[in-house]
PDB file of C-alpha atoms in Angstrom:
ATOM      1  CA  MET N   1       1.173  -0.615   6.426  1.00 80.00           C
ATOM      2  CA  VAL N   2      -2.458  -0.187   6.220  1.00 77.00           C
ATOM      3  CA  ALA N   3      -2.590   2.369   8.956  1.00 85.00           C
ATOM      4  CA  ALA N   4       0.193   4.422   7.423  1.00 83.00           C
ATOM      5  CA  LEU N   5      -1.438   4.384   4.064  1.00 77.00           C
ATOM      6  CA  ASP N   6      -4.858   5.369   5.557  1.00 78.00           C
ATOM      7  CA  ALA N   7      -3.084   8.275   7.376  1.00 85.00           C
ATOM      8  CA  GLY N   8      -1.717   9.538   4.129  1.00 82.00           C
ATOM      9  CA  LYS N   9       1.909   8.651   5.128  1.00 86.00           C
ATOM     10  CA  HIS N  10       4.607   7.203   2.803  1.00 88.00           C
ATOM     11  CA  VAL N  11       5.700   3.526   3.203  1.00 88.00           C
ATOM     12  CA  ILE N  12       9.216   2.200   2.467  1.00 92.00           C
ATOM     13  CA  LEU N  13       9.558  -1.506   2.240  1.00 93.00           C
ATOM     14  CA  THR N  14      13.127  -2.804   2.983  1.00 96.00           C
ATOM     15  CA  GLY N  15      14.585  -6.230   3.131  1.00 96.00           C
ATOM     16  CA  PRO N  16      16.674  -8.736   1.220  1.00 97.00           C
ATOM     17  CA  PRO N  17      15.815  -9.805  -2.333  1.00 97.00           C
ATOM     18  CA  GLY N  18      13.097 -12.427  -2.702  1.00 96.00           C
ATOM     19  CA  THR N  19      11.093 -11.523   0.424  1.00 96.00           C
ATOM     20  CA  GLY N  20       8.042 -10.254  -1.372  1.00 95.00           C
ATOM     21  CA  LYS N  21       8.543  -6.369  -1.188  1.00 95.00           C
ATOM     22  CA  THR N  22       7.511  -5.813  -4.769  1.00 93.00           C
ATOM     23  CA  THR N  23       4.551  -8.222  -4.538  1.00 95.00           C
ATOM     24  CA  LEU N  24       3.296  -6.372  -1.454  1.00 91.00           C
ATOM     25  CA  ALA N  25       3.583  -3.010  -3.133  1.00 89.00           C
ATOM     26  CA  TYR N  26       1.700  -4.253  -6.217  1.00 90.00           C
ATOM     27  CA  LEU N  27      -1.075  -5.595  -4.044  1.00 88.00           C
ATOM     28  CA  ALA N  28      -1.268  -2.428  -1.920  1.00 84.00           C
ATOM     29  CA  ALA N  29      -1.569  -0.435  -5.107  1.00 83.00           C
ATOM     30  CA  GLU N  30      -4.187  -2.784  -6.565  1.00 84.00           C
ATOM     31  CA  LEU N  31      -6.352  -2.534  -3.368  1.00 80.00           C
ATOM     32  CA  GLY N  32      -5.890   1.251  -3.258  1.00 74.00           C
ATOM     33  CA  ARG N  33      -7.103   1.647  -6.810  1.00 74.00           C
ATOM     34  CA  HIS N  34     -10.527   0.003  -5.994  1.00 69.00           C
ATOM     35  CA  SER N  35     -11.144   2.366  -2.995  1.00 65.00           C
ATOM     36  CA  MET N  36     -13.668   5.048  -3.495  1.00 64.00           C
ATOM     37  CA  LEU N  37     -14.513   8.225  -1.571  1.00 68.00           C
ATOM     38  CA  CYS N  38     -18.096   9.412  -1.564  1.00 73.00           C
ATOM     39  CA  THR N  39     -19.084  12.699   0.007  1.00 82.00           C
ATOM     40  CA  GLY N  40     -22.140  14.674   0.132  1.00 73.00           C
TER      41      GLY N  40
END
């Protein structure tokens, strides 16, 4: 998942209810929100 997101690709989480898909998506979004890109 990290490699796909780093490459700018989409990620689709599939599986039965109750396996943590939503939790994983929230955690990935939270981690991505704190990332910064500095250039120059």
